[in-house]
mmCIF file of C-alpha atoms in Angstrom:
data_model
loop_
_atom_site.group_PDB
_atom_site.id
_atom_site.type_symbol
_atom_site.label_atom_id
_atom_site.label_comp_id
_atom_site.label_asym_id
_atom_site.label_seq_id
_atom_site.Cartn_x
_atom_site.Cartn_y
_atom_site.Cartn_z
ATOM 1 C CA MET A 1 113.373 120.796 100.338
ATOM 2 C CA THR A 2 114.219 119.079 97.070
ATOM 3 C CA GLY A 3 111.632 116.309 96.917
ATOM 4 C CA ARG A 4 107.858 116.384 96.763
ATOM 5 C CA LEU A 5 105.093 113.816 96.731
ATOM 6 C CA THR A 6 101.806 114.831 95.135
ATOM 7 C CA ILE A 7 98.705 112.730 95.792
ATOM 8 C CA SER A 8 95.678 113.154 93.545
ATOM 9 C CA LEU A 9 92.522 112.676 95.594
ATOM 10 C CA SER A 10 90.345 112.919 92.496
ATOM 11 C CA ALA A 11 92.246 109.997 90.918
ATOM 12 C CA LEU A 12 91.834 108.046 94.160
ATOM 13 C CA ALA A 13 88.085 108.730 94.076
ATOM 14 C CA ALA A 14 87.869 107.746 90.406
ATOM 15 C CA ASN A 15 89.606 104.441 91.124
ATOM 16 C CA TYR A 16 87.254 103.744 94.019
ATOM 17 C CA ASN A 17 84.156 104.482 91.968
ATOM 18 C CA ALA A 18 85.419 102.344 89.088
ATOM 19 C CA LEU A 19 85.842 99.388 91.445
ATOM 20 C CA CYS A 20 82.408 100.032 92.956
ATOM 21 C CA ARG A 21 80.833 99.803 89.505
ATOM 22 C CA LEU A 22 82.382 96.366 89.033
ATOM 23 C CA ALA A 23 81.480 95.024 92.473
ATOM 24 C CA GLN A 24 78.540 92.759 93.215
ATOM 25 C CA GLY A 25 78.041 94.414 96.602
ATOM 26 C CA ASP A 26 79.574 97.215 98.629
ATOM 27 C CA VAL A 27 83.272 98.075 98.552
ATOM 28 C CA ALA A 28 85.400 98.775 101.612
ATOM 29 C CA ALA A 29 88.732 100.577 101.437
ATOM 30 C CA VAL A 30 91.901 98.976 102.767
ATOM 31 C CA VAL A 31 93.916 101.809 104.318
ATOM 32 C CA LYS A 32 96.464 99.816 106.312
ATOM 33 C CA ALA A 33 100.150 100.818 106.350
ATOM 34 C CA ASP A 34 99.150 104.494 106.476
ATOM 35 C CA GLY A 35 96.981 104.237 103.394
ATOM 36 C CA TYR A 36 99.594 102.235 101.468
ATOM 37 C CA GLY A 37 102.148 104.914 102.285
ATOM 38 C CA LEU A 38 100.036 107.836 101.027
ATOM 39 C CA GLY A 39 98.398 108.947 104.284
ATOM 40 C CA ALA A 40 95.495 107.029 105.789
ATOM 41 C CA GLU A 41 93.696 110.094 107.167
ATOM 42 C CA PRO A 42 93.381 112.204 103.976
ATOM 43 C CA ILE A 43 92.810 109.056 101.910
ATOM 44 C CA ALA A 44 89.986 107.884 104.162
ATOM 45 C CA HIS A 45 88.419 111.340 104.357
ATOM 46 C CA ARG A 46 88.271 111.571 100.553
ATOM 47 C CA LEU A 47 86.848 108.080 100.182
ATOM 48 C CA ALA A 48 84.259 108.771 102.866
ATOM 49 C CA ALA A 49 83.178 111.784 100.815
ATOM 50 C CA GLU A 50 82.623 109.357 97.927
ATOM 51 C CA GLY A 51 80.339 107.234 100.082
ATOM 52 C CA CYS A 52 82.778 104.659 101.462
ATOM 53 C CA ARG A 53 81.600 103.665 104.930
ATOM 54 C CA GLU A 54 83.762 100.627 105.720
ATOM 55 C CA PHE A 55 87.539 100.508 106.133
ATOM 56 C CA PHE A 56 90.129 97.838 106.884
ATOM 57 C CA VAL A 57 93.327 98.408 108.840
ATOM 58 C CA ALA A 58 96.035 95.990 109.926
ATOM 59 C CA SER A 59 96.350 96.780 113.624
ATOM 60 C CA CYS A 60 94.447 98.188 116.550
ATOM 61 C CA ALA A 61 96.791 101.202 116.639
ATOM 62 C CA GLU A 62 95.924 101.991 113.023
ATOM 63 C CA GLY A 63 92.247 101.620 113.856
ATOM 64 C CA VAL A 64 92.442 103.964 116.838
ATOM 65 C CA ALA A 65 94.153 106.643 114.740
ATOM 66 C CA LEU A 66 91.594 106.283 111.966
ATOM 67 C CA ARG A 67 88.677 106.451 114.398
ATOM 68 C CA GLU A 68 90.017 109.707 115.866
ATOM 69 C CA ALA A 69 90.406 111.165 112.386
ATOM 70 C CA LEU A 70 87.261 109.905 110.706
ATOM 71 C CA GLY A 71 84.452 109.515 113.199
ATOM 72 C CA PRO A 72 81.428 107.237 112.725
ATOM 73 C CA VAL A 73 82.456 104.702 110.081
ATOM 74 C CA VAL A 74 82.956 100.945 110.292
ATOM 75 C CA ILE A 75 86.585 99.963 110.899
ATOM 76 C CA TYR A 76 87.748 96.347 110.763
ATOM 77 C CA VAL A 77 91.060 95.321 112.333
ATOM 78 C CA LEU A 78 92.705 92.460 110.455
ATOM 79 C CA GLU A 79 95.048 91.309 113.219
ATOM 80 C CA GLY A 80 92.010 90.445 115.324
ATOM 81 C CA ALA A 81 91.723 90.896 119.078
ATOM 82 C CA LEU A 82 94.977 90.533 120.996
ATOM 83 C CA PRO A 83 94.947 90.303 124.799
ATOM 84 C CA GLU A 84 96.445 93.789 125.103
ATOM 85 C CA THR A 85 94.107 95.422 122.565
ATOM 86 C CA VAL A 86 90.674 94.151 123.604
ATOM 87 C CA GLN A 87 89.824 97.201 125.713
ATOM 88 C CA GLN A 88 90.979 99.662 123.039
ATOM 89 C CA LEU A 89 88.964 97.846 120.404
ATOM 90 C CA LEU A 90 85.875 98.130 122.575
ATOM 91 C CA GLN A 91 86.449 101.753 123.562
ATOM 92 C CA CYS A 92 86.960 102.872 119.959
ATOM 93 C CA GLU A 93 84.197 100.641 118.578
ATOM 94 C CA LEU A 94 86.579 98.824 116.269
ATOM 95 C CA ILE A 95 85.547 95.465 114.828
ATOM 96 C CA PRO A 96 88.215 92.772 115.106
ATOM 97 C CA VAL A 97 88.559 90.147 112.393
ATOM 98 C CA LEU A 98 88.970 87.098 114.611
ATOM 99 C CA ASN A 99 91.511 84.586 113.338
ATOM 100 C CA THR A 100 92.071 81.921 116.011
ATOM 101 C CA PRO A 101 90.061 79.915 118.552
ATOM 102 C CA ALA A 102 91.785 81.852 121.345
ATOM 103 C CA GLN A 103 90.718 85.182 119.858
ATOM 104 C CA ILE A 104 87.185 83.887 119.390
ATOM 105 C CA GLU A 105 86.971 82.664 122.969
ATOM 106 C CA ALA A 106 88.292 85.936 124.388
ATOM 107 C CA TRP A 107 86.063 88.158 122.244
ATOM 108 C CA SER A 108 82.912 86.086 122.871
ATOM 109 C CA GLN A 109 83.076 87.254 126.478
ATOM 110 C CA THR A 110 82.711 90.903 125.425
ATOM 111 C CA GLY A 111 79.359 90.489 123.659
ATOM 112 C CA ALA A 112 80.524 92.938 120.992
ATOM 113 C CA VAL A 113 80.247 92.655 117.205
ATOM 114 C CA CYS A 114 83.032 90.937 115.272
ATOM 115 C CA ALA A 115 84.102 89.534 111.940
ATOM 116 C CA VAL A 116 85.552 86.060 111.439
ATOM 117 C CA HIS A 117 88.321 85.069 109.071
ATOM 118 C CA VAL A 118 88.317 81.589 107.532
ATOM 119 C CA ASP A 119 91.457 80.503 105.710
ATOM 120 C CA THR A 120 90.550 78.773 102.446
ATOM 121 C CA GLY A 121 94.006 78.434 100.926
ATOM 122 C CA MET A 122 96.270 81.344 101.881
ATOM 123 C CA GLN A 123 97.837 79.582 104.896
ATOM 124 C CA ARG A 124 98.299 82.924 106.592
ATOM 125 C CA LEU A 125 95.559 84.030 109.022
ATOM 126 C CA GLY A 126 92.153 82.580 109.843
ATOM 127 C CA LEU A 127 90.470 79.406 110.995
ATOM 128 C CA PRO A 128 91.217 76.419 108.745
ATOM 129 C CA TRP A 129 88.141 76.028 106.566
ATOM 130 C CA ALA A 130 87.679 72.348 107.472
ATOM 131 C CA ASP A 131 87.542 73.184 111.206
ATOM 132 C CA ALA A 132 85.717 76.501 111.093
ATOM 133 C CA MET A 133 82.196 75.309 111.824
ATOM 134 C CA GLN A 134 83.255 73.136 114.741
ATOM 135 C CA VAL A 135 85.140 76.014 116.356
ATOM 136 C CA LEU A 136 82.325 78.494 115.801
ATOM 137 C CA ALA A 137 79.651 76.105 117.061
ATOM 138 C CA GLU A 138 81.326 76.013 120.456
ATOM 139 C CA THR A 139 81.255 79.772 121.042
ATOM 140 C CA SER A 140 78.769 82.608 121.288
ATOM 141 C CA LEU A 141 79.570 85.510 118.994
ATOM 142 C CA LYS A 142 77.893 88.431 117.282
ATOM 143 C CA VAL A 143 79.316 87.858 113.812
ATOM 144 C CA GLU A 144 78.400 90.363 111.125
ATOM 145 C CA LEU A 145 81.035 89.551 108.489
ATOM 146 C CA LEU A 146 82.741 86.386 107.276
ATOM 147 C CA ILE A 147 85.929 86.940 105.323
ATOM 148 C CA SER A 148 88.479 84.943 103.410
ATOM 149 C CA HIS A 149 91.220 86.089 101.073
ATOM 150 C CA PHE A 150 92.070 85.042 97.533
ATOM 151 C CA ALA A 151 95.698 84.012 97.199
ATOM 152 C CA ARG A 152 95.894 84.077 93.386
ATOM 153 C CA ALA A 153 93.161 86.361 92.078
ATOM 154 C CA ASP A 154 95.743 88.282 90.033
ATOM 155 C CA GLU A 155 96.512 85.244 87.861
ATOM 156 C CA PRO A 156 94.692 84.460 84.592
ATOM 157 C CA ASP A 157 93.739 80.966 85.777
ATOM 158 C CA SER A 158 90.770 81.194 88.150
ATOM 159 C CA SER A 159 90.869 77.591 89.356
ATOM 160 C CA ALA A 160 92.524 78.429 92.689
ATOM 161 C CA ALA A 161 89.973 81.168 93.373
ATOM 162 C CA ARG A 162 87.105 78.850 92.460
ATOM 163 C CA GLN A 163 88.477 76.262 94.893
ATOM 164 C CA GLN A 164 88.574 78.856 97.650
ATOM 165 C CA MET A 165 85.003 79.934 96.891
ATOM 166 C CA ALA A 166 83.876 76.303 97.027
ATOM 167 C CA ARG A 167 85.442 75.975 100.471
ATOM 168 C CA ILE A 168 83.951 79.127 101.980
ATOM 169 C CA GLN A 169 80.423 78.804 100.597
ATOM 170 C CA PRO A 170 79.211 75.930 102.818
ATOM 171 C CA VAL A 171 80.715 77.647 105.861
ATOM 172 C CA PHE A 172 78.891 80.851 104.955
ATOM 173 C CA GLU A 173 75.586 79.072 104.373
ATOM 174 C CA ALA A 174 75.830 77.178 107.649
ATOM 175 C CA MET A 175 76.694 80.340 109.571
ATOM 176 C CA ARG A 176 73.794 82.228 108.007
ATOM 177 C CA ALA A 177 71.415 79.836 109.729
ATOM 178 C CA HIS A 178 72.625 81.382 113.013
ATOM 179 C CA TYR A 179 73.398 84.890 111.710
ATOM 180 C CA PRO A 180 70.713 85.817 109.133
ATOM 181 C CA GLU A 181 72.313 89.223 108.426
ATOM 182 C CA LEU A 182 75.799 87.782 107.919
ATOM 183 C CA ARG A 183 77.741 89.150 104.947
ATOM 184 C CA LEU A 184 80.595 87.589 102.982
ATOM 185 C CA SER A 185 83.827 89.334 101.964
ATOM 186 C CA LEU A 186 86.384 87.697 99.686
ATOM 187 C CA GLY A 187 87.722 89.897 96.931
ATOM 188 C CA ASN A 188 90.682 92.238 96.696
ATOM 189 C CA SER A 189 91.173 94.699 93.812
ATOM 190 C CA ALA A 190 92.068 91.968 91.329
ATOM 191 C CA ALA A 191 89.025 89.892 92.254
ATOM 192 C CA LEU A 192 86.747 92.919 91.990
ATOM 193 C CA LYS A 193 88.027 93.720 88.518
ATOM 194 C CA ARG A 194 87.617 90.094 87.411
ATOM 195 C CA GLY A 195 84.170 89.637 88.935
ATOM 196 C CA LEU A 196 85.290 86.749 91.125
ATOM 197 C CA GLY A 197 83.215 85.677 94.080
ATOM 198 C CA SER A 198 79.620 86.137 95.110
ATOM 199 C CA GLU A 199 80.091 88.481 98.013
ATOM 200 C CA HIS A 200 78.536 91.387 99.841
ATOM 201 C CA LEU A 201 81.662 93.405 100.626
ATOM 202 C CA GLY A 202 84.772 93.726 98.460
ATOM 203 C CA ARG A 203 88.063 94.998 99.894
ATOM 204 C CA ALA A 204 89.811 97.425 97.563
ATOM 205 C CA GLY A 205 93.531 97.886 98.141
ATOM 206 C CA ILE A 206 96.227 98.465 95.533
ATOM 207 C CA GLY A 207 93.691 99.366 92.844
ATOM 208 C CA LEU A 208 92.695 102.432 94.850
ATOM 209 C CA TYR A 209 96.229 103.767 94.878
ATOM 210 C CA GLY A 210 96.964 103.484 91.165
ATOM 211 C CA GLY A 211 98.745 100.140 91.130
ATOM 212 C CA ASN A 212 97.884 97.448 88.621
ATOM 213 C CA PRO A 213 96.090 94.607 90.485
ATOM 214 C CA PHE A 214 97.506 92.186 87.900
ATOM 215 C CA HIS A 215 101.118 91.264 87.228
ATOM 216 C CA ARG A 216 100.643 91.480 83.474
ATOM 217 C CA GLY A 217 98.838 93.761 81.075
ATOM 218 C CA ARG A 218 98.140 97.462 80.974
ATOM 219 C CA SER A 219 96.563 98.984 84.047
ATOM 220 C CA SER A 220 93.324 100.949 83.803
ATOM 221 C CA GLN A 221 93.862 102.513 87.241
ATOM 222 C CA ARG A 222 94.508 106.228 87.372
ATOM 223 C CA PRO A 223 97.878 107.232 88.849
ATOM 224 C CA VAL A 224 97.424 108.601 92.345
ATOM 225 C CA ALA A 225 100.966 109.461 93.490
ATOM 226 C CA ARG A 226 103.705 111.492 91.828
ATOM 227 C CA LEU A 227 107.198 111.559 93.330
ATOM 228 C CA GLU A 228 109.539 114.267 92.074
ATOM 229 C CA GLY A 229 113.033 115.501 92.774
ATOM 230 C CA ARG A 230 114.644 118.806 91.926
ATOM 231 C CA ILE A 231 117.792 119.213 89.853
ATOM 232 C CA LEU A 232 120.537 120.468 92.165
ATOM 233 C CA GLN A 233 123.329 120.639 89.628
ATOM 234 C CA VAL A 234 124.029 120.005 85.942
ATOM 235 C CA ARG A 235 127.507 118.957 84.858
ATOM 236 C CA ASN A 236 129.348 117.811 81.775
ATOM 237 C CA VAL A 237 131.253 114.590 82.306
ATOM 238 C CA ALA A 238 134.116 113.550 80.046
ATOM 239 C CA PRO A 239 134.549 110.023 78.673
ATOM 240 C CA GLY A 240 136.136 107.618 81.117
ATOM 241 C CA GLN A 241 135.146 109.571 84.247
ATOM 242 C CA ALA A 242 133.542 107.385 86.920
ATOM 243 C CA VAL A 243 130.192 108.596 88.280
ATOM 244 C CA GLY A 244 128.764 108.057 91.761
ATOM 245 C CA TYR A 245 129.457 105.494 94.470
ATOM 246 C CA GLY A 246 131.551 102.605 93.242
ATOM 247 C CA GLY A 247 132.070 104.305 89.889
ATOM 248 C CA ARG A 248 129.510 101.981 88.353
ATOM 249 C CA PHE A 249 128.757 104.327 85.440
ATOM 250 C CA ILE A 250 131.662 105.298 83.190
ATOM 251 C CA PRO A 251 130.530 107.087 80.012
ATOM 252 C CA ALA A 252 132.149 106.157 76.723
ATOM 253 C CA LYS A 253 131.438 109.611 75.301
ATOM 254 C CA PRO A 254 130.764 113.077 76.756
ATOM 255 C CA VAL A 255 127.502 113.221 78.729
ATOM 256 C CA ARG A 256 125.465 115.890 80.434
ATOM 257 C CA LEU A 257 124.281 114.714 83.822
ATOM 258 C CA ALA A 258 121.777 116.127 86.288
ATOM 259 C CA THR A 259 122.200 115.497 89.987
ATOM 260 C CA VAL A 260 118.640 115.239 91.325
ATOM 261 C CA GLY A 261 117.955 115.746 95.025
ATOM 262 C CA ILE A 262 116.014 112.602 95.772
ATOM 263 C CA GLY A 263 117.183 109.131 96.804
ATOM 264 C CA TYR A 264 116.395 105.982 98.676
ATOM 265 C CA ALA A 265 115.664 107.929 101.874
ATOM 266 C CA ASP A 266 112.756 109.426 99.944
ATOM 267 C CA GLY A 267 111.503 106.106 98.596
ATOM 268 C CA VAL A 268 113.486 105.747 95.354
ATOM 269 C CA PRO A 269 114.436 102.045 95.315
ATOM 270 C CA ARG A 270 118.190 101.486 95.198
ATOM 271 C CA LEU A 271 117.626 98.763 92.606
ATOM 272 C CA LEU A 272 116.760 101.499 90.113
ATOM 273 C CA SER A 273 120.517 102.085 89.908
ATOM 274 C CA GLY A 274 121.395 101.916 86.225
ATOM 275 C CA ARG A 275 117.962 100.467 85.432
ATOM 276 C CA GLY A 276 115.204 102.976 86.078
ATOM 277 C CA ARG A 277 114.217 106.116 84.255
ATOM 278 C CA VAL A 278 112.668 109.487 85.000
ATOM 279 C CA PHE A 279 110.500 111.907 83.032
ATOM 280 C CA ILE A 280 111.638 115.444 82.339
ATOM 281 C CA GLY A 281 111.029 117.945 79.575
ATOM 282 C CA GLY A 282 108.615 115.637 77.790
ATOM 283 C CA GLN A 283 111.133 112.786 77.616
ATOM 284 C CA HIS A 284 112.104 109.690 79.538
ATOM 285 C CA ARG A 285 115.756 109.816 80.569
ATOM 286 C CA PRO A 286 117.783 107.039 82.233
ATOM 287 C CA ILE A 287 119.039 106.918 85.805
ATOM 288 C CA VAL A 288 122.789 106.222 85.680
ATOM 289 C CA GLY A 289 125.121 105.154 88.453
ATOM 290 C CA ARG A 290 123.972 104.182 91.905
ATOM 291 C CA VAL A 291 120.952 105.601 93.656
ATOM 292 C CA SER A 292 122.260 107.137 96.874
ATOM 293 C CA MET A 293 120.452 108.195 100.033
ATOM 294 C CA ASP A 294 119.695 111.734 98.865
ATOM 295 C CA MET A 295 120.503 111.889 95.147
ATOM 296 C CA ILE A 296 120.377 110.233 91.753
ATOM 297 C CA HIS A 297 122.183 110.930 88.479
ATOM 298 C CA VAL A 298 120.162 111.361 85.296
ATOM 299 C CA ASN A 299 121.606 111.345 81.778
ATOM 300 C CA LEU A 300 120.014 114.436 80.243
ATOM 301 C CA GLY A 301 121.211 113.883 76.683
ATOM 302 C CA ASP A 302 120.367 117.044 74.726
ATOM 303 C CA LEU A 303 117.548 118.198 77.011
ATOM 304 C CA PRO A 304 117.857 121.866 77.990
ATOM 305 C CA ALA A 305 117.262 121.156 81.682
ATOM 306 C CA ALA A 306 118.633 123.421 84.380
ATOM 307 C CA GLU A 307 119.109 123.721 88.114
ATOM 308 C CA GLY A 308 115.761 123.959 89.891
ATOM 309 C CA ASP A 309 113.779 121.945 87.341
ATOM 310 C CA TRP A 310 111.531 119.183 88.675
ATOM 311 C CA VAL A 311 112.029 115.562 87.601
ATOM 312 C CA GLU A 312 109.285 112.937 87.823
ATOM 313 C CA VAL A 313 110.584 109.698 89.315
ATOM 314 C CA MET A 314 107.117 108.139 89.606
ATOM 315 C CA GLY A 315 103.732 109.354 88.440
ATOM 316 C CA ALA A 316 101.655 109.641 85.298
ATOM 317 C CA ASN A 317 104.638 109.121 82.988
ATOM 318 C CA VAL A 318 106.645 106.629 85.047
ATOM 319 C CA SER A 319 104.035 104.383 86.639
ATOM 320 C CA VAL A 320 104.417 102.832 90.062
ATOM 321 C CA ASP A 321 104.270 99.460 88.320
ATOM 322 C CA GLU A 322 107.175 100.395 86.049
ATOM 323 C CA VAL A 323 109.207 101.510 89.055
ATOM 324 C CA ALA A 324 108.381 98.219 90.766
ATOM 325 C CA GLU A 325 109.361 96.177 87.723
ATOM 326 C CA HIS A 326 112.736 97.914 87.400
ATOM 327 C CA ALA A 327 113.304 97.511 91.137
ATOM 328 C CA GLN A 328 112.395 93.794 90.993
ATOM 329 C CA THR A 329 109.527 94.190 93.429
ATOM 330 C CA ILE A 330 105.805 95.044 93.476
ATOM 331 C CA ALA A 331 103.869 98.311 93.582
ATOM 332 C CA TYR A 332 102.795 97.645 97.183
ATOM 333 C CA GLU A 333 106.405 97.784 98.384
ATOM 334 C CA VAL A 334 107.212 100.892 96.345
ATOM 335 C CA LEU A 335 104.255 102.832 97.773
ATOM 336 C CA THR A 336 104.675 101.727 101.379
ATOM 337 C CA GLY A 337 108.399 102.467 101.105
ATOM 338 C CA LEU A 338 107.892 106.152 100.300
ATOM 339 C CA GLY A 339 109.845 108.297 102.742
ATOM 340 C CA ARG A 340 108.460 111.004 104.992
ATOM 341 C CA ARG A 341 110.991 113.603 103.858
ATOM 342 C CA PRO A 342 109.430 114.767 100.559
ATOM 343 C CA LEU A 343 106.891 117.548 100.970
ATOM 344 C CA ARG A 344 103.421 116.000 100.689
ATOM 345 C CA GLN A 345 100.651 117.822 98.929
ATOM 346 C CA TYR A 346 97.112 116.583 98.331
ATOM 347 C CA VAL A 347 95.386 117.935 95.246
ATOM 348 C CA GLU A 348 92.130 117.397 93.395
ATOM 349 C CA ALA A 349 93.719 117.763 89.964
ATOM 350 C CA GLU A 350 94.769 114.705 87.989
ATOM 351 C CA LEU A 351 98.500 114.055 87.824
#
């Protein structure tokens, strides 16, 4: 074992509570994609201990696994009710977020509780907002939650979000005449932090896991995940000697390199080749040459590092957002791309 992934449950809890303080209503946790790559079961257990009682997953299979692990909480399934999942949804008391007239028609025959998704500008899932009331008027449902999803809440200009709110509000008000206890859910982490929407249930995602909900600016989220690799070998490389696959790094002067036992099979993006950096011995040091499946090269400079030392690739000193920027992607992809090979350890201490 040369790689390890440490997940701070106390930082996760702190991020959840910070978002709750900003919310106008309750806050649900989005734990799809195995808790954004960090483990849905331990993540959900810790958030439940903080008082979180509502969770969102992407699929019925994710919902079934979470129900078995967590017990009596509310679990919404974003893909809705598919013909092959209706019975499992009912057996596990999962609440589908219905997206299409066909799903609505099929679920109305069950008499079970549901949520309804109205698309107000994402063009992804949900009933088109202009047709929503006509579709819903023709069916008999037990709707407890109406949701939509902001497409651009992470941008400084709020005009798109305001347009989406203007579209959903009359639908919500009309539905409340039939469902007096109906709640509204719009906001993701960015919307919660900006105070967008007038809703009853926010849906916290990336902000829980330490990622910056905004593309610009400094994040106030606490880092939740630390990915580290161990130095396997230290070598002195002479000028002109090619390093790694393709010989993409050729030093112009003598360098001291560490070969670190962690690579793209562990979740280190290959685009960090010659671009990213790590943290070791109190310093940031550059990744040189190509990231390979199991290893990276790090230019140690004058650091007195040795075989067996641990190197932070992502964590408190190299944020997930920095890794994403260097890899030309977003924090969501970095986290969900973490491999299963590094030893996982869940701690209460901050990273």
